[in-house]
Short mmCIF file of C-alpha atoms in Angstrom, two decimals:
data_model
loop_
_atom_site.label_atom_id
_atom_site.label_comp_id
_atom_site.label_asym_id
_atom_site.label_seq_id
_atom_site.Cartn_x
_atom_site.Cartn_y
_atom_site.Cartn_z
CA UNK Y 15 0.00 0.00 0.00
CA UNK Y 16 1.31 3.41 -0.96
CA UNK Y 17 2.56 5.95 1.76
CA UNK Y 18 1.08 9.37 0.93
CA UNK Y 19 3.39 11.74 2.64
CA UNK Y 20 3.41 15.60 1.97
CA UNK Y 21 5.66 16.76 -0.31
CA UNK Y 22 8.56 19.07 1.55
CA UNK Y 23 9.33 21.39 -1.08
CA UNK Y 24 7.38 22.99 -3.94
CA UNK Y 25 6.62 21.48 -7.35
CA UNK Y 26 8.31 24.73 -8.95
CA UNK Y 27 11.43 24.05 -6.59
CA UNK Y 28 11.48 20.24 -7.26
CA UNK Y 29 11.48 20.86 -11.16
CA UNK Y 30 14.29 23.50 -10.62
CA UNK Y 31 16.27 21.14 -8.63
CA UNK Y 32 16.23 18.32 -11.16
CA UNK Y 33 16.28 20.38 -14.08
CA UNK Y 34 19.56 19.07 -15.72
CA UNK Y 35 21.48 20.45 -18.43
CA UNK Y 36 22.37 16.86 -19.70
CA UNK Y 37 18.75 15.65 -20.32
CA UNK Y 38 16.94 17.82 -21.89
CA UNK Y 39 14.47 15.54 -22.56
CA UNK Y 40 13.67 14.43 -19.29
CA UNK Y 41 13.71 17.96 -18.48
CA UNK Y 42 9.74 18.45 -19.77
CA UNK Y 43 8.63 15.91 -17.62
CA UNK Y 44 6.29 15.97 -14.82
CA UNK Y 45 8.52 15.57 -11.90
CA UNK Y 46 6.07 14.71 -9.67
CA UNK Y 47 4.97 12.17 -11.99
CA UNK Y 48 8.57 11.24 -12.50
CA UNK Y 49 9.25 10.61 -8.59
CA UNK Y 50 6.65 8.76 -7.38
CA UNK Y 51 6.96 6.09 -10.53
CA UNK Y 52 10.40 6.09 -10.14
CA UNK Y 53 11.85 2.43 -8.52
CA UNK Y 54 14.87 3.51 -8.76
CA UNK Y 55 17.62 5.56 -10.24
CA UNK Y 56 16.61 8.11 -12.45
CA UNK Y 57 15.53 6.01 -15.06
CA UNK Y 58 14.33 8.97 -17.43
CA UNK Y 59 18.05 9.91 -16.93
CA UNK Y 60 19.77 6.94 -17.81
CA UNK Y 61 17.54 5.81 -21.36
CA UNK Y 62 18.31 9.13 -22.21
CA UNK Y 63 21.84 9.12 -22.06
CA UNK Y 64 21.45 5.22 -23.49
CA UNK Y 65 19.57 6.83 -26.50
CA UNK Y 66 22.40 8.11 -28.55
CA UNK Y 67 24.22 5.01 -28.41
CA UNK Y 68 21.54 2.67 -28.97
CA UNK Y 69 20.25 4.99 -32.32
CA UNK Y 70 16.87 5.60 -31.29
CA UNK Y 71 16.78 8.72 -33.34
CA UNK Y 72 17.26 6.39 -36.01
CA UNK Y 73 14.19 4.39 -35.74
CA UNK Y 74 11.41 4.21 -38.09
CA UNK Y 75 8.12 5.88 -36.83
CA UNK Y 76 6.28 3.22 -35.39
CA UNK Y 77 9.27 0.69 -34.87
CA UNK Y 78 8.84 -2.21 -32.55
CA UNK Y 79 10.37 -2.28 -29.14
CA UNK Y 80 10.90 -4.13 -26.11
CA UNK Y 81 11.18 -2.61 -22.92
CA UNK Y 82 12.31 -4.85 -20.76
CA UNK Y 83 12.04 -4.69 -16.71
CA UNK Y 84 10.16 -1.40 -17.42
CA UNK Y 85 9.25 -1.02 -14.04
CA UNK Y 86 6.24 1.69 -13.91
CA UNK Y 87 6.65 2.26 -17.46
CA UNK Y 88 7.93 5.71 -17.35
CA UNK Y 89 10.84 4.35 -19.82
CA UNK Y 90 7.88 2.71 -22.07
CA UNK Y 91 5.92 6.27 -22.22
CA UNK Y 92 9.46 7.93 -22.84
CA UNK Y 93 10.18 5.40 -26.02
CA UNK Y 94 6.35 6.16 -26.98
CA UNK Y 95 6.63 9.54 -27.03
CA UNK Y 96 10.04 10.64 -27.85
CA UNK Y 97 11.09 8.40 -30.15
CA UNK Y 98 7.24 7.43 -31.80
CA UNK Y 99 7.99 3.58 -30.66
CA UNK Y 100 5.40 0.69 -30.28
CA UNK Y 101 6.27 -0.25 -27.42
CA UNK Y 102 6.07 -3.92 -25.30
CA UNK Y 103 6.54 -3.15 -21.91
CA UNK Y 104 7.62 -6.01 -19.97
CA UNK Y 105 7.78 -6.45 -15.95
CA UNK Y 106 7.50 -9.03 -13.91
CA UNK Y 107 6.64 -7.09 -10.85
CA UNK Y 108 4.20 -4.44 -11.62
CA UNK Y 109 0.69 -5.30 -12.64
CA UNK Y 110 -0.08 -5.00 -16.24
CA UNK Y 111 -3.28 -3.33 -15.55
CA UNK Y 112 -1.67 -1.37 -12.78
CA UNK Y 113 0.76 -0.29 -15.86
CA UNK Y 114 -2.28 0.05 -18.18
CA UNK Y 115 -3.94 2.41 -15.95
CA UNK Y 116 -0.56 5.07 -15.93
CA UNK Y 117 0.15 4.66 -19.42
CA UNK Y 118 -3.71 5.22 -20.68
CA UNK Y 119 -3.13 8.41 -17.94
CA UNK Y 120 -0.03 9.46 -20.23
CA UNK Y 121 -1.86 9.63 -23.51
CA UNK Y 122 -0.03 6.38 -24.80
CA UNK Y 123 -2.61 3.33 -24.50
CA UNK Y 124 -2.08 3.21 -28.29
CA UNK Y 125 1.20 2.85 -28.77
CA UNK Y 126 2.36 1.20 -25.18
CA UNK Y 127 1.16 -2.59 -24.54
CA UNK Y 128 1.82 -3.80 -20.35
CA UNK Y 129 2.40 -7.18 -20.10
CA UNK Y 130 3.79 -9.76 -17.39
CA UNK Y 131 6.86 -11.32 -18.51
CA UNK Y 132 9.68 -13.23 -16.42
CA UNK Y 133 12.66 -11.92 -18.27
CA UNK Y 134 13.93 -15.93 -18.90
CA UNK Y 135 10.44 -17.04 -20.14
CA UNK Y 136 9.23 -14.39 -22.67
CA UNK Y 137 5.96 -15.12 -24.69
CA UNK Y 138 7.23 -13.44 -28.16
CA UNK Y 139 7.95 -14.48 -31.51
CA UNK Y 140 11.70 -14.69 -33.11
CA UNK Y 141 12.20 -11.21 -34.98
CA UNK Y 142 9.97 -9.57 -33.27
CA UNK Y 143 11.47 -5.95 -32.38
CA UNK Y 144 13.27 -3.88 -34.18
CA UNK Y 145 15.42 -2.70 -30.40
CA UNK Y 146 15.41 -3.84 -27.09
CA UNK Y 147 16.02 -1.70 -23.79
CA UNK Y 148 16.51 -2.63 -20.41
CA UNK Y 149 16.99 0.44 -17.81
CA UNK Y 150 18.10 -0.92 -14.41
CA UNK Y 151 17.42 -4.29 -14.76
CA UNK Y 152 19.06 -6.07 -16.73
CA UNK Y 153 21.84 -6.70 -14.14
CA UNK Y 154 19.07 -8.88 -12.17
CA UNK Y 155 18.81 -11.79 -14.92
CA UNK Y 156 21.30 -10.96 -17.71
CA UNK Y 157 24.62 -11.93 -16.57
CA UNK Y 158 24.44 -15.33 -16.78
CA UNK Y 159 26.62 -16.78 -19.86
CA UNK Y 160 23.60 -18.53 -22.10
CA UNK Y 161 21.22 -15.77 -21.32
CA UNK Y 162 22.03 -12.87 -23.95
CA UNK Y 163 21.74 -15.45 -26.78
CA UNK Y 164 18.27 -16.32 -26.22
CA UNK Y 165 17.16 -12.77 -26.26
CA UNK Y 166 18.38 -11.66 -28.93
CA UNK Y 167 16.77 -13.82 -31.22
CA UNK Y 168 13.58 -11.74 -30.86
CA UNK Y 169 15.67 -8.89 -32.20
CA UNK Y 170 15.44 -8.29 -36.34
CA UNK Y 171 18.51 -9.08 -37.66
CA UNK Y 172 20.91 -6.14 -37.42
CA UNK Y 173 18.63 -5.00 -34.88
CA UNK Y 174 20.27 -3.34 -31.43
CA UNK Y 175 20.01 -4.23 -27.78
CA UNK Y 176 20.75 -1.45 -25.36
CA UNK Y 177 20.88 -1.34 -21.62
CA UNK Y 178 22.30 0.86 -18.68
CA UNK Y 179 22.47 -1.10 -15.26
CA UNK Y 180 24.75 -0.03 -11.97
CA UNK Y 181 28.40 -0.94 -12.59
CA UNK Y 182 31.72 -0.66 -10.57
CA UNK Y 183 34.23 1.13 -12.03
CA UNK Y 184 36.80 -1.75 -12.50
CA UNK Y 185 36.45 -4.95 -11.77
CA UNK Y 186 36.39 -5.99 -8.39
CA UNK Y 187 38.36 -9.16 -7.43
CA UNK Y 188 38.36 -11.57 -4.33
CA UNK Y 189 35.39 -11.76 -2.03
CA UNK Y 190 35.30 -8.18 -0.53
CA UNK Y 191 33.82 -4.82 -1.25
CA UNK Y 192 36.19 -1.99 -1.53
CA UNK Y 193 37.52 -1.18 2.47
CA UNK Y 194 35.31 2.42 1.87
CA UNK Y 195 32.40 0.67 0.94
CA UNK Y 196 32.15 -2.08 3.61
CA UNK Y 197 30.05 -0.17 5.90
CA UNK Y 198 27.79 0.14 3.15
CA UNK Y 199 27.53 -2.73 0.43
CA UNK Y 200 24.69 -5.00 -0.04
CA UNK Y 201 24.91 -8.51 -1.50
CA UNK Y 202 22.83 -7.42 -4.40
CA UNK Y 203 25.53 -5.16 -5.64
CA UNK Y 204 27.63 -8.24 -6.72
CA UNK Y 205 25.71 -8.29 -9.76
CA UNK Y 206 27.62 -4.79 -10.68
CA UNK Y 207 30.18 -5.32 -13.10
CA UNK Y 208 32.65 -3.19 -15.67
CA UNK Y 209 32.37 -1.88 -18.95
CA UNK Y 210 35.15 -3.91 -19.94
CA UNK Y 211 33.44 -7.13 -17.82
CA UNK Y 212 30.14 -6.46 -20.00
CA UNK Y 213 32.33 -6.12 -23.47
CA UNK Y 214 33.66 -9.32 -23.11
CA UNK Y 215 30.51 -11.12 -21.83
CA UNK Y 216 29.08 -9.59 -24.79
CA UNK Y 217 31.38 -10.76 -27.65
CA UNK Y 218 32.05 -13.83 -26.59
CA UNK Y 219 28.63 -15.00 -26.59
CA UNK Y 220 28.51 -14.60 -30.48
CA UNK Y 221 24.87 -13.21 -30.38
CA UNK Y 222 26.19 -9.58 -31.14
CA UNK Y 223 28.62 -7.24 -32.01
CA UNK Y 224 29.32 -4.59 -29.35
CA UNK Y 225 28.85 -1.06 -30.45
CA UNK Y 226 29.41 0.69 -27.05
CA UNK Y 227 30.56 -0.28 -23.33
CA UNK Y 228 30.94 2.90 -21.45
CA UNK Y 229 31.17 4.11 -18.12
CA UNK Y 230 29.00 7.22 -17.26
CA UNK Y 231 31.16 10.21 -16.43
CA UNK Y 232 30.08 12.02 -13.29
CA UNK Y 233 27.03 9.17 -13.25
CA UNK Y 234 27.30 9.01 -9.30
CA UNK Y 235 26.94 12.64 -8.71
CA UNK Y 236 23.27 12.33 -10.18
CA UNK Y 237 22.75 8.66 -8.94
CA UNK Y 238 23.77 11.43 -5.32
CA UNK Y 239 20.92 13.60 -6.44
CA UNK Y 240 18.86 11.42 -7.38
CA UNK Y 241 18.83 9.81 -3.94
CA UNK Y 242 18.39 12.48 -1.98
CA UNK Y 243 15.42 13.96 -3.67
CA UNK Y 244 13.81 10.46 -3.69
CA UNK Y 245 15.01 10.35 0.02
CA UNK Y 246 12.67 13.43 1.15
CA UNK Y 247 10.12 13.34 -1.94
CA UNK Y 248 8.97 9.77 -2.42
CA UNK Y 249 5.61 8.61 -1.77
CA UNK Y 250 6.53 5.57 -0.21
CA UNK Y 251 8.34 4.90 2.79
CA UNK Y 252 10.33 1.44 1.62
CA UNK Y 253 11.65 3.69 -1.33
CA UNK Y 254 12.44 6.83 1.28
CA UNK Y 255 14.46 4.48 2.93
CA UNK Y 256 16.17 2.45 0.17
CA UNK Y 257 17.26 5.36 -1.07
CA UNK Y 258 18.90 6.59 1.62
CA UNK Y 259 20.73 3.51 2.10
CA UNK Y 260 21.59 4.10 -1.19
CA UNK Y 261 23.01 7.62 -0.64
CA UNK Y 262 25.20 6.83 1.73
CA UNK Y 263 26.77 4.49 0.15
CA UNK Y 264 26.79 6.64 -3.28
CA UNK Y 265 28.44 9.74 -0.98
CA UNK Y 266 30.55 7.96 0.36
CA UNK Y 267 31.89 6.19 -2.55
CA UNK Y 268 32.00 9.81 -4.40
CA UNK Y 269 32.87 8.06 -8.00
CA UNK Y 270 35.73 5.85 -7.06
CA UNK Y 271 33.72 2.80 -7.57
CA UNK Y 272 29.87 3.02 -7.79
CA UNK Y 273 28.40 4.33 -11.16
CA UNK Y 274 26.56 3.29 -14.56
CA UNK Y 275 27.49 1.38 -17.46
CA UNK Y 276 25.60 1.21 -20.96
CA UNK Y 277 26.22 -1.12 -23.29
CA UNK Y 278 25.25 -1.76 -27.16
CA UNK Y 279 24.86 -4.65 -29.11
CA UNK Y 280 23.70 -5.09 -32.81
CA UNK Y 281 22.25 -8.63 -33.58
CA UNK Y 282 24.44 -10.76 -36.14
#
């Protein structure tokens, strides 16, 4: 059950806090809206700095594409309306019709489709989409060695997969966090891994070639933001909280290890 709390600062000061010279995009959205869908970091953020990369601009009006782990869809409206996708948007956590509901609210029941999917059992054809995206998620159920393989094959041939997940900055080796971080880490955060890491995981699969494997510059100074606003601003107390765990760790850290990664692949 949501947590209604009242908001601490003005809508006008909220939007002028977030406002961000690097997402201009992003920048016209509701941020109300944009905080209490958010599950999170900025996810309207991250596919936006994912989108150069992955050649949305370069779509065809009305291309097919996946959206995978969309959360509350705020990526799937995003694809929808910046980039005139059809959109699939695929969680396995949020309700379809819960989904439904905010996208029909958005102006996009047309051209976004909600649909329960487990990420390792999905119920479409080979050749299906013309891209894929995964915004914080696909760390949860992509790194396993045979996984990438299988979904690609509902890409188009030459088609491109694109995702941005939490990374560490360099590989980390042994059993241990970094010494800074100890007070801080959570067993989740094993799942983080390079750009290089994700370049060779990539290639060696055979299932694409990699365009891009970058790490964000300056990405934990707005994963900082981000957590902070989300931290006094949220809805919901679990997310209030996780985010402050969050934050702590993120401040602490201050860019020596903690950050994003995206990474592009084009179907062979």
């Amino acid at each position: 059950m949501q947590d209604i709390t009242t908001p601490r600062i003005s809508d006008e000061a909220l939007a002028q806090r977030l406002t961000h010279p690097r997402y201009p995009r992003s920048n016209h959205y509701d941020v109300r809206w944009v905080v209490e869908n958010q599950m999170g970091p900025n996810a309207l953020w991250l596919l936006e700095w994912l989108a150069p990369a992955l050649g949305l601009d370069g779509l065809r009006p009305g291309a097919r594409v996946l959206d995978l782990g969309c959360g509350r869809a705020m990526t799937s409206v995003f694809l929808a309306r910046e980039y005139d996708a059809q959109v699939t948007a695929a969680d396995l956590w949020i309700r379809p019709d819960e989904n439904a509901q905010r996208i029909a609210e958005a102006g996009f029941a047309d051209r976004v489709l909600p649909v329960h999917a487990e990420a390792h059992d999905l119920p479409f054809a080979e050749a299906s989409f013309d891209a894929i995206v995964s915004v914080d998620a696909y760390q949860y159920f992509g790194t396993n060695d045979l996984y990438l393989p299988t979904l690609t094959r509902l890409l188009k041939p030459g088609g491109r997969i694109g995702i941005v997940v939490p990374a560490v900055r360099e590989e980390l080796d042994g059993t241990e966090p970094p010494e800074h971080l100890k007070g801080h880490w959570e067993p989740d955060w094993w799942c983080f891994h390079s750009a290089d890491w994700w370049r060779r995981q990539w290639t060696r699969s055979g299932a694409v070639a990699v365009e891009t494997a970058d790490w964000q510059p300056d990405g934990w100074r707005d994963w900082l933001l981000w957590c902070d606003v989300i931290a006094e601003e949220s809805p919901e107390e679990f997310h209030r909280t996780m985010a402050r765990r969050v934050g702590e760790a993120v401040r602490a850290d201050e860019g020596r290890a903690l950050g994003f990664v995206r990474v592009v692949g084009r179907r062979l």
